[in-house]
Amino acid sequence: MSKGKLLAVSIVWLLILAAGVTVWKVVFAPAVEVSLEEQKRIEAEKARAERDNQLRRGGTDSRYRTQVNLALDGFSGYAVFRSPEFADELSKQGIKLQLSDDGADYSARLEALRSGKVDMAVMTIDALVATSADAGDLPATIVAIVDETVGADAIVTYRDTYPNVDSLNRADTRFVLTPDSPSETLARVVISRFQLSELEKDPFIKVADAAEVMQKYKQAKPGDPLAYVVWQPFIAKMLQNDRMHVVVDSSRFPSAIVDVLVVSDDFIAKNRDTVAQVVKAYLKANYAYRDDARRIELVMKDAAATGTKLTQSEATQLVEGVWWKNTQENLAHVGQRGGSHLPHIEDMIAGVTNVLVETGSIAADPTMGHPNYLYNDSILKELVDFHPGEQPEEVRGTSMPALTDQQWGSLVQIGTARAPTLVFARGTASLTERSRVLLDELAGTLQATRYYVIVRGNASRRGNLEANQKLAEDRAKEVEQYLVSQGVDRDRIRAIGVEPSGSTSVSFVLGELPY
């Protein structure tokens, strides 16, 4: 190839190369640069996100492996759940506690459990039953018993207007109370246990809260037919008026107002070990406050933190009115402690449900006769050898002392028990089979009532009055013996005969020793 041709070929290749460089710069290079910039931006965002995550975690891995959201309200009985001991016990297990106060909106609390907004909650058995009935669903289950009110709720009245429960049996009587509260449950229990047939079907004046009940009391006159159903410390505030007195309080109805720890069915299915750790942490924290002085101090601090100021006296009365259940008592309530008189959780649920249905609070039993659907005792049953502290815990009882003849004669009559009409074979003290069935139901009611019971026999006025009075006494004794055989404590029931009035049935008078 000549030098001229070689030069020409070289020039052509140079031109092609120049064109290629131009195309690269114009077409390809910007795309590559954009791609690199995008990649740098993505990497920068990742680095920033990681830094933010590090900051949220305190610059290192969190000490919490999980979080538990627990719903409750400002009731002082829940003070242990707000105590530093409870949070500390959970943190040792890597559990972060998040408390949610819903202002005692039990329907919202159950819905929060159902939807997963909260994992666990504290509520009364009656609230769990009632809200489940309203929802038409059973989204939560009981895993532990927290406490029982033994005087923290009461019906307070003017002494002259309503000296006892029987005096409430008037068509114009109205109960001023907070709806969907333990106080409403107390009123319904009283209506279901006593002979108050003259009351209107709906004898309630429902107000927003206990403070408004107090306001109604302040506005009323002594003779107004009003009974105020409140809880501590409002009971103590009303009793500062010497003309007021407690007609009946929750101490008379074991297991009627009981707070329980519940968990959503979904959460326990996925996080059973976490639920077990929460139960243990609570029992340990509760053990730390087993001394009344410490618990009173806790209640006062807790009340102040939740916007309520309690005096030492008010806090003491509140602590005396609440029975916080320890580990051994929890085990007794699920049948793991023999010899205990504490009722089984299943019977507690059934009893409360019956009251709510009987008094029209709910239309039907949400468990359809299966109260076991509302509790899961498997976690408590695993705690048979669990000890929350060095000192042993005991199962405290609810038995009533035996009375002397003189004490039986001095009983103060509180009211007449709501009881079925019993039928005896004519002229005899023999119970019919139908009467035995009715007494089976009454036995359960009397066992859940902390009063002494006087069984008053009766008979016809025709014929020999002395013989009829003997028959009346025999009928009372027959009923007494049958009720004792069905579990009623022999020390708190006594049969007597009264002057025949013409009735062939018996009546049941509930009484207490004079103060």
Short mmCIF file of C-alpha atoms in Angstrom, two decimals, residues 43-497:
data_model
loop_
_atom_site.label_atom_id
_atom_site.label_comp_id
_atom_site.label_asym_id
_atom_site.label_seq_id
_atom_site.Cartn_x
_atom_site.Cartn_y
_atom_site.Cartn_z
CA GLU A 43 -26.49 4.22 49.51
CA ALA A 44 -26.68 7.55 51.35
CA GLU A 45 -30.32 6.94 52.29
CA LYS A 46 -29.46 3.48 53.58
CA ALA A 47 -26.66 4.91 55.68
CA ARG A 48 -28.93 7.64 57.06
CA ALA A 49 -31.67 5.12 57.89
CA GLU A 50 -29.17 2.94 59.69
CA ARG A 51 -27.91 5.94 61.68
CA ASP A 52 -31.51 6.85 62.61
CA ASN A 53 -32.14 3.28 63.67
CA GLN A 54 -29.00 3.31 65.77
CA LEU A 55 -30.15 6.53 67.45
CA ARG A 56 -33.57 5.06 68.21
CA ARG A 57 -31.91 2.03 69.74
CA GLY A 58 -29.63 4.17 71.84
CA GLY A 59 -26.72 3.56 69.58
CA THR A 60 -26.72 -0.20 70.12
CA ASP A 61 -29.05 -3.21 70.19
CA SER A 62 -32.16 -2.64 72.37
CA ARG A 63 -32.37 -4.45 75.69
CA TYR A 64 -36.02 -5.21 74.91
CA ARG A 65 -36.86 -8.21 72.79
CA THR A 66 -40.57 -7.36 72.67
CA GLN A 67 -43.21 -4.90 73.86
CA VAL A 68 -46.51 -5.59 75.63
CA ASN A 69 -49.35 -3.07 75.35
CA LEU A 70 -51.63 -3.30 78.39
CA ALA A 71 -54.94 -1.43 78.74
CA LEU A 72 -56.42 -0.33 82.06
CA ASP A 73 -57.83 2.74 83.81
CA GLY A 74 -57.10 4.90 86.83
CA PHE A 75 -58.66 2.61 89.48
CA SER A 76 -56.27 2.46 92.45
CA GLY A 77 -56.63 -1.31 92.58
CA TYR A 78 -54.47 -1.36 89.44
CA ALA A 79 -51.63 0.52 91.14
CA VAL A 80 -49.33 -2.51 91.04
CA PHE A 81 -49.49 -2.50 87.24
CA ARG A 82 -48.24 1.10 87.30
CA SER A 83 -45.56 0.38 89.90
CA PRO A 84 -41.83 0.55 89.10
CA GLU A 85 -41.47 -3.01 90.40
CA PHE A 86 -43.75 -4.37 87.68
CA ALA A 87 -41.95 -2.51 84.89
CA ASP A 88 -38.55 -3.55 86.28
CA GLU A 89 -39.54 -7.22 86.51
CA LEU A 90 -40.66 -7.13 82.88
CA SER A 91 -37.52 -5.33 81.70
CA LYS A 92 -35.39 -8.09 83.26
CA GLN A 93 -37.15 -10.45 80.85
CA GLY A 94 -36.58 -8.12 77.89
CA ILE A 95 -40.20 -6.94 77.83
CA LYS A 96 -41.07 -3.27 77.45
CA LEU A 97 -44.34 -2.26 79.07
CA GLN A 98 -46.69 0.20 77.38
CA LEU A 99 -49.74 1.18 79.45
CA SER A 100 -52.89 2.56 77.84
CA ASP A 101 -55.56 4.31 79.95
CA ASP A 102 -58.95 4.21 78.19
CA GLY A 103 -60.87 5.98 80.95
CA ALA A 104 -62.78 2.81 81.92
CA ASP A 105 -64.36 2.41 78.47
CA TYR A 106 -64.70 -1.37 78.65
CA SER A 107 -66.22 -1.75 75.19
CA ALA A 108 -63.29 0.13 73.68
CA ARG A 109 -60.94 -2.01 75.77
CA LEU A 110 -62.37 -5.25 74.42
CA GLU A 111 -62.33 -3.91 70.86
CA ALA A 112 -58.68 -2.89 71.30
CA LEU A 113 -57.92 -6.47 72.34
CA ARG A 114 -59.85 -7.89 69.41
CA SER A 115 -58.17 -5.63 66.86
CA GLY A 116 -54.66 -6.07 68.26
CA LYS A 117 -54.20 -2.45 69.35
CA VAL A 118 -53.47 -3.79 72.83
CA ASP A 119 -52.21 -7.22 73.83
CA MET A 120 -53.45 -7.53 77.40
CA ALA A 121 -55.85 -5.69 79.70
CA VAL A 122 -57.20 -5.54 83.24
CA MET A 123 -60.96 -5.56 83.69
CA THR A 124 -63.67 -6.97 85.92
CA ILE A 125 -65.26 -10.31 85.12
CA ASP A 126 -68.67 -8.65 84.76
CA ALA A 127 -67.24 -6.14 82.27
CA LEU A 128 -65.64 -8.94 80.25
CA VAL A 129 -68.92 -10.88 80.16
CA ALA A 130 -71.05 -7.82 79.34
CA THR A 131 -68.80 -6.46 76.58
CA SER A 132 -68.40 -9.92 75.08
CA ALA A 133 -72.19 -10.25 75.00
CA ASP A 134 -72.52 -6.87 73.29
CA ALA A 135 -69.80 -7.73 70.78
CA GLY A 136 -71.18 -11.19 70.07
CA ASP A 137 -67.63 -12.53 70.30
CA LEU A 138 -65.12 -13.89 72.83
CA PRO A 139 -61.84 -12.28 71.74
CA ALA A 140 -60.12 -12.34 75.14
CA THR A 141 -59.37 -14.88 77.84
CA ILE A 142 -58.58 -14.62 81.56
CA VAL A 143 -55.07 -15.70 82.59
CA ALA A 144 -54.88 -14.47 86.22
CA ILE A 145 -57.02 -13.08 89.04
CA VAL A 146 -55.87 -9.62 90.13
CA ASP A 147 -58.12 -8.58 93.01
CA GLU A 148 -61.57 -8.73 94.54
CA THR A 149 -63.41 -5.81 96.10
CA VAL A 150 -64.37 -6.55 99.69
CA GLY A 151 -65.93 -3.22 100.60
CA ALA A 152 -64.46 -0.87 98.02
CA ASP A 153 -67.92 -0.56 96.40
CA ALA A 154 -71.06 0.19 98.40
CA ILE A 155 -74.66 1.40 98.39
CA VAL A 156 -74.82 4.46 100.63
CA THR A 157 -78.11 6.04 101.78
CA TYR A 158 -79.65 8.28 104.40
CA ARG A 159 -80.12 6.03 107.43
CA ASP A 160 -83.64 7.26 108.17
CA THR A 161 -84.83 6.76 104.60
CA TYR A 162 -83.29 3.35 104.01
CA PRO A 163 -82.25 1.61 107.25
CA ASN A 164 -81.64 -1.76 105.55
CA VAL A 165 -81.88 -3.59 102.24
CA ASP A 166 -85.53 -4.58 102.73
CA SER A 167 -86.42 -0.88 102.95
CA LEU A 168 -85.15 -0.42 99.37
CA ASN A 169 -88.14 -2.45 98.21
CA ARG A 170 -90.16 0.54 96.99
CA ALA A 171 -91.44 1.40 93.53
CA ASP A 172 -89.92 4.88 93.75
CA THR A 173 -86.40 3.81 94.80
CA ARG A 174 -83.68 4.88 92.39
CA PHE A 175 -80.02 3.87 92.38
CA VAL A 176 -77.70 6.69 91.33
CA LEU A 177 -74.65 5.07 89.74
CA THR A 178 -72.07 5.01 86.96
CA PRO A 179 -73.20 2.65 84.19
CA ASP A 180 -71.00 -0.26 83.09
CA SER A 181 -69.03 0.00 86.32
CA PRO A 182 -68.44 -2.38 89.25
CA SER A 183 -70.89 -0.25 91.21
CA GLU A 184 -73.67 -1.03 88.75
CA THR A 185 -72.76 -4.69 89.12
CA LEU A 186 -73.07 -4.38 92.91
CA ALA A 187 -76.55 -2.88 92.53
CA ARG A 188 -77.56 -5.72 90.21
CA VAL A 189 -76.18 -8.32 92.63
CA VAL A 190 -78.24 -6.82 95.46
CA ILE A 191 -81.36 -6.84 93.28
CA SER A 192 -80.77 -10.48 92.33
CA ARG A 193 -80.03 -11.69 95.87
CA PHE A 194 -82.69 -9.88 97.90
CA GLN A 195 -86.47 -9.84 97.71
CA LEU A 196 -86.94 -6.46 96.02
CA SER A 197 -89.97 -7.23 93.89
CA GLU A 198 -91.46 -3.73 94.19
CA LEU A 199 -88.59 -2.06 92.31
CA GLU A 200 -89.20 -0.73 88.83
CA LYS A 201 -87.73 -2.77 85.98
CA ASP A 202 -85.05 -0.13 85.40
CA PRO A 203 -84.49 1.62 88.75
CA PHE A 204 -81.22 3.28 87.78
CA ILE A 205 -80.25 6.93 87.40
CA LYS A 206 -77.09 6.70 85.31
CA VAL A 207 -74.49 9.46 85.51
CA ALA A 208 -71.04 9.98 84.01
CA ASP A 209 -68.84 9.02 86.95
CA ALA A 210 -68.54 8.80 90.74
CA ALA A 211 -67.92 12.55 90.97
CA GLU A 212 -71.34 13.14 89.41
CA VAL A 213 -72.90 10.65 91.85
CA MET A 214 -71.44 12.83 94.60
CA GLN A 215 -72.94 15.90 92.95
CA LYS A 216 -76.39 14.26 92.87
CA TYR A 217 -76.02 13.45 96.56
CA LYS A 218 -75.12 17.06 97.40
CA GLN A 219 -78.15 18.34 95.52
CA ALA A 220 -80.63 15.88 97.07
CA LYS A 221 -82.79 16.17 100.20
CA PRO A 222 -82.59 13.60 103.03
CA GLY A 223 -86.03 12.18 102.27
CA ASP A 224 -85.46 11.66 98.54
CA PRO A 225 -85.80 7.97 97.55
CA LEU A 226 -82.22 7.78 96.27
CA ALA A 227 -79.52 5.20 96.94
CA TYR A 228 -75.99 6.16 95.91
CA VAL A 229 -73.76 3.41 94.53
CA VAL A 230 -70.12 4.44 94.61
CA TRP A 231 -66.61 3.27 95.35
CA GLN A 232 -63.76 4.42 97.55
CA PRO A 233 -62.75 7.14 98.29
CA PHE A 234 -66.25 8.52 97.54
CA ILE A 235 -67.81 6.19 100.12
CA ALA A 236 -65.64 7.73 102.83
CA LYS A 237 -66.54 11.22 101.65
CA MET A 238 -70.29 10.52 101.92
CA LEU A 239 -69.89 8.94 105.33
CA GLN A 240 -68.50 12.20 106.66
CA ASN A 241 -72.20 13.05 106.95
CA ASP A 242 -73.36 11.28 110.14
CA ARG A 243 -76.83 10.81 108.67
CA MET A 244 -75.47 8.58 105.90
CA HIS A 245 -74.61 4.90 106.24
CA VAL A 246 -73.63 1.88 104.15
CA VAL A 247 -76.68 -0.28 103.49
CA VAL A 248 -74.60 -2.99 101.86
CA ASP A 249 -71.12 -3.25 100.35
CA SER A 250 -69.17 -5.62 98.14
CA SER A 251 -67.66 -7.47 101.10
CA ARG A 252 -71.00 -9.29 101.43
CA PHE A 253 -70.81 -10.86 97.99
CA PRO A 254 -67.63 -12.89 97.47
CA SER A 255 -66.44 -13.08 93.87
CA ALA A 256 -69.09 -10.63 92.63
CA ILE A 257 -66.65 -7.87 91.69
CA VAL A 258 -63.34 -9.38 90.63
CA ASP A 259 -60.60 -7.84 88.50
CA VAL A 260 -58.77 -10.17 86.15
CA LEU A 261 -55.85 -10.01 83.77
CA VAL A 262 -56.96 -10.87 80.24
CA VAL A 263 -55.12 -11.40 76.97
CA SER A 264 -56.30 -11.43 73.39
CA ASP A 265 -56.67 -14.93 71.98
CA ASP A 266 -54.43 -14.00 69.06
CA PHE A 267 -51.61 -12.70 71.28
CA ILE A 268 -51.50 -15.70 73.61
CA ALA A 269 -51.52 -18.06 70.63
CA LYS A 270 -48.42 -16.32 69.23
CA ASN A 271 -46.67 -15.19 72.43
CA ARG A 272 -47.53 -17.62 75.19
CA ASP A 273 -44.10 -17.38 76.84
CA THR A 274 -44.40 -13.59 76.98
CA VAL A 275 -47.83 -13.84 78.62
CA ALA A 276 -46.38 -16.22 81.21
CA GLN A 277 -43.58 -13.73 81.95
CA VAL A 278 -46.13 -10.93 82.43
CA VAL A 279 -48.14 -13.04 84.90
CA LYS A 280 -45.00 -13.89 86.87
CA ALA A 281 -43.84 -10.27 86.86
CA TYR A 282 -47.20 -9.11 88.23
CA LEU A 283 -47.21 -11.73 91.00
CA LYS A 284 -43.68 -10.69 92.00
CA ALA A 285 -44.59 -7.00 92.01
CA ASN A 286 -47.75 -7.72 94.01
CA TYR A 287 -45.65 -9.69 96.52
CA ALA A 288 -43.42 -6.62 96.97
CA TYR A 289 -46.48 -4.75 98.30
CA ARG A 290 -47.83 -7.49 100.56
CA ASP A 291 -47.32 -5.21 103.56
CA ASP A 292 -50.31 -2.88 104.04
CA ALA A 293 -48.11 0.12 104.87
CA ARG A 294 -46.24 -0.22 101.57
CA ARG A 295 -49.46 -0.74 99.64
CA ILE A 296 -51.07 2.33 101.20
CA GLU A 297 -48.02 4.36 100.22
CA LEU A 298 -48.20 2.98 96.67
CA VAL A 299 -51.93 3.77 96.39
CA MET A 300 -51.37 7.35 97.53
CA LYS A 301 -48.54 7.91 95.05
CA ASP A 302 -50.49 6.23 92.27
CA ALA A 303 -53.59 8.33 92.95
CA ALA A 304 -51.53 11.52 92.87
CA ALA A 305 -49.93 10.47 89.58
CA THR A 306 -53.34 9.81 88.02
CA GLY A 307 -54.78 13.15 89.15
CA THR A 308 -56.48 12.19 92.43
CA LYS A 309 -55.38 13.18 95.91
CA LEU A 310 -56.02 10.69 98.71
CA THR A 311 -55.58 11.29 102.41
CA GLN A 312 -53.89 8.64 104.53
CA SER A 313 -57.30 7.66 105.92
CA GLU A 314 -58.90 7.38 102.46
CA ALA A 315 -56.00 5.32 101.14
CA THR A 316 -56.21 3.03 104.16
CA GLN A 317 -59.93 2.46 103.66
CA LEU A 318 -59.36 1.73 99.98
CA VAL A 319 -56.64 -0.82 100.73
CA GLU A 320 -58.90 -2.46 103.32
CA GLY A 321 -61.64 -2.67 100.68
CA VAL A 322 -59.58 -4.51 98.06
CA TRP A 323 -58.27 -8.06 98.33
CA TRP A 324 -55.24 -8.35 96.05
CA LYS A 325 -54.88 -12.03 95.13
CA ASN A 326 -51.46 -13.61 95.66
CA THR A 327 -49.94 -16.57 93.83
CA GLN A 328 -51.42 -19.22 96.13
CA GLU A 329 -54.88 -17.68 95.91
CA ASN A 330 -54.63 -17.63 92.13
CA LEU A 331 -53.77 -21.32 92.23
CA ALA A 332 -56.74 -21.97 94.53
CA HIS A 333 -59.08 -20.25 92.07
CA VAL A 334 -58.01 -22.71 89.35
CA GLY A 335 -58.31 -25.77 91.58
CA GLN A 336 -54.61 -26.24 92.32
CA ARG A 337 -54.82 -25.85 96.10
CA GLY A 338 -56.85 -28.43 97.97
CA GLY A 339 -58.82 -27.53 101.07
CA SER A 340 -59.43 -23.96 99.94
CA HIS A 341 -62.88 -22.41 100.21
CA LEU A 342 -62.16 -20.03 97.36
CA PRO A 343 -64.48 -20.58 94.39
CA HIS A 344 -63.21 -21.85 91.07
CA ILE A 345 -62.83 -19.26 88.33
CA GLU A 346 -65.40 -21.12 86.24
CA ASP A 347 -68.02 -20.79 88.99
CA MET A 348 -67.13 -17.12 89.46
CA ILE A 349 -67.78 -16.41 85.78
CA ALA A 350 -71.02 -18.41 85.82
CA GLY A 351 -72.29 -16.59 88.93
CA VAL A 352 -71.64 -13.13 87.52
CA THR A 353 -73.15 -14.10 84.17
CA ASN A 354 -76.34 -15.32 85.86
CA VAL A 355 -76.72 -11.99 87.70
CA LEU A 356 -76.29 -9.99 84.47
CA VAL A 357 -78.81 -12.11 82.59
CA GLU A 358 -81.29 -12.24 85.48
CA THR A 359 -81.30 -8.46 85.97
CA GLY A 360 -81.50 -7.65 82.26
CA SER A 361 -77.99 -6.23 81.86
CA ILE A 362 -77.35 -8.62 78.97
CA ALA A 363 -79.82 -10.53 76.83
CA ALA A 364 -77.98 -13.85 76.90
CA ASP A 365 -74.89 -15.63 78.16
CA PRO A 366 -72.10 -14.96 75.59
CA THR A 367 -70.48 -18.31 76.43
CA MET A 368 -73.74 -20.19 75.81
CA GLY A 369 -73.39 -22.03 79.11
CA HIS A 370 -69.66 -22.65 78.79
CA PRO A 371 -67.91 -20.23 81.19
CA ASN A 372 -64.66 -22.14 80.61
CA TYR A 373 -64.49 -20.40 77.21
CA LEU A 374 -63.53 -17.20 79.06
CA TYR A 375 -60.44 -18.41 80.90
CA ASN A 376 -57.15 -20.16 80.20
CA ASP A 377 -55.71 -21.70 83.37
CA SER A 378 -52.70 -23.38 81.76
CA ILE A 379 -50.22 -20.66 82.74
CA LEU A 380 -51.31 -20.57 86.39
CA LYS A 381 -51.18 -24.37 86.57
CA GLU A 382 -47.52 -24.20 85.59
CA LEU A 383 -46.83 -21.96 88.61
CA VAL A 384 -47.49 -24.59 91.28
CA ASP A 385 -43.82 -24.44 92.36
CA PHE A 386 -43.39 -20.72 91.65
CA HIS A 387 -42.52 -18.48 94.62
CA PRO A 388 -42.50 -14.71 94.06
CA GLY A 389 -40.38 -14.08 97.19
CA GLU A 390 -38.67 -15.62 100.17
CA GLN A 391 -41.65 -15.53 102.52
CA PRO A 392 -44.40 -18.11 101.87
CA GLU A 393 -47.83 -16.94 100.81
CA GLU A 394 -51.06 -18.28 102.29
CA VAL A 395 -54.57 -18.69 100.95
CA ARG A 396 -56.72 -16.31 102.95
CA GLY A 397 -60.20 -17.57 103.64
CA THR A 398 -63.72 -16.16 103.59
CA SER A 399 -65.27 -18.35 106.28
CA MET A 400 -67.53 -16.78 108.91
CA PRO A 401 -67.15 -17.58 112.62
CA ALA A 402 -69.67 -19.69 114.44
CA LEU A 403 -72.14 -17.78 116.65
CA THR A 404 -73.39 -18.38 120.14
CA ASP A 405 -77.11 -18.63 120.83
CA GLN A 406 -77.00 -15.10 122.20
CA GLN A 407 -75.33 -13.81 119.05
CA TRP A 408 -77.89 -15.52 116.86
CA GLY A 409 -80.56 -13.77 118.88
CA SER A 410 -78.92 -10.38 118.40
CA LEU A 411 -78.49 -10.55 114.60
CA VAL A 412 -79.45 -7.40 112.77
CA GLN A 413 -81.81 -8.21 109.92
CA ILE A 414 -80.44 -6.79 106.66
CA GLY A 415 -82.91 -8.15 104.19
CA THR A 416 -84.96 -11.06 102.94
CA ALA A 417 -83.20 -13.28 100.45
CA ARG A 418 -84.79 -13.68 97.05
CA ALA A 419 -85.84 -17.32 97.15
CA PRO A 420 -88.24 -19.65 95.38
CA THR A 421 -91.51 -20.78 96.91
CA LEU A 422 -90.93 -24.24 98.32
CA VAL A 423 -93.61 -26.91 98.34
CA PHE A 424 -93.94 -29.59 101.02
CA ALA A 425 -96.08 -32.68 101.06
CA ARG A 426 -99.33 -31.67 102.75
CA GLY A 427 -99.08 -31.69 106.52
CA THR A 428 -95.44 -32.88 106.50
CA ALA A 429 -91.91 -31.48 106.47
CA SER A 430 -90.95 -33.58 103.43
CA LEU A 431 -89.55 -31.60 100.50
CA THR A 432 -90.88 -32.38 97.05
CA GLU A 433 -88.40 -33.15 94.28
CA ARG A 434 -89.17 -29.80 92.69
CA SER A 435 -88.30 -28.02 95.94
CA ARG A 436 -84.97 -29.86 96.11
CA VAL A 437 -84.08 -28.61 92.64
CA LEU A 438 -84.93 -25.05 93.67
CA LEU A 439 -82.84 -25.39 96.83
CA ASP A 440 -79.87 -26.56 94.77
CA GLU A 441 -79.92 -23.19 93.00
CA LEU A 442 -80.43 -21.28 96.25
CA ALA A 443 -77.46 -23.05 97.86
CA GLY A 444 -75.14 -21.59 95.25
CA THR A 445 -76.54 -18.11 95.84
CA LEU A 446 -76.17 -18.35 99.62
CA GLN A 447 -72.60 -19.61 99.31
CA ALA A 448 -71.82 -16.44 97.35
CA THR A 449 -73.29 -14.23 100.07
CA ARG A 450 -71.44 -13.36 103.29
CA TYR A 451 -74.39 -13.08 105.65
CA TYR A 452 -75.78 -15.31 108.35
CA VAL A 453 -78.97 -17.03 107.22
CA ILE A 454 -82.07 -17.59 109.32
CA VAL A 455 -84.44 -20.11 107.77
CA ARG A 456 -87.96 -19.32 108.94
CA GLY A 457 -90.44 -22.14 108.64
CA ASN A 458 -94.16 -21.60 108.23
CA ALA A 459 -97.40 -23.51 108.28
CA SER A 460 -101.18 -23.20 108.09
CA ARG A 461 -103.16 -21.46 110.81
CA ARG A 462 -105.92 -24.05 110.62
CA GLY A 463 -106.20 -26.65 113.34
CA ASN A 464 -103.85 -26.96 116.29
CA LEU A 465 -101.58 -23.89 116.33
CA GLU A 466 -99.00 -25.57 118.56
CA ALA A 467 -98.75 -28.54 116.22
CA ASN A 468 -98.60 -26.21 113.23
CA GLN A 469 -95.73 -24.25 114.81
CA LYS A 470 -93.85 -27.52 115.38
CA LEU A 471 -94.45 -28.37 111.72
CA ALA A 472 -93.12 -24.95 110.70
CA GLU A 473 -89.93 -25.55 112.69
CA ASP A 474 -89.51 -29.04 111.22
CA ARG A 475 -89.84 -27.62 107.70
CA ALA A 476 -87.18 -25.01 108.46
CA LYS A 477 -84.82 -27.68 109.80
CA GLU A 478 -85.42 -29.88 106.76
CA VAL A 479 -84.45 -27.00 104.50
CA GLU A 480 -81.43 -26.14 106.67
CA GLN A 481 -80.12 -29.71 106.53
CA TYR A 482 -80.58 -29.91 102.79
CA LEU A 483 -78.75 -26.62 102.18
CA VAL A 484 -75.86 -27.74 104.38
CA SER A 485 -75.66 -30.97 102.38
CA GLN A 486 -75.33 -28.80 99.27
CA GLY A 487 -72.35 -26.87 100.62
CA VAL A 488 -73.72 -24.02 102.74
CA ASP A 489 -71.53 -23.55 105.84
CA ARG A 490 -73.32 -25.02 108.86
CA ASP A 491 -71.93 -22.24 111.09
CA ARG A 492 -73.81 -19.54 109.22
CA ILE A 493 -77.29 -21.00 108.92
CA ARG A 494 -79.97 -21.65 111.54
CA ALA A 495 -83.55 -22.87 111.31
CA ILE A 496 -86.34 -21.50 113.45
CA GLY A 497 -90.09 -21.88 113.54
#
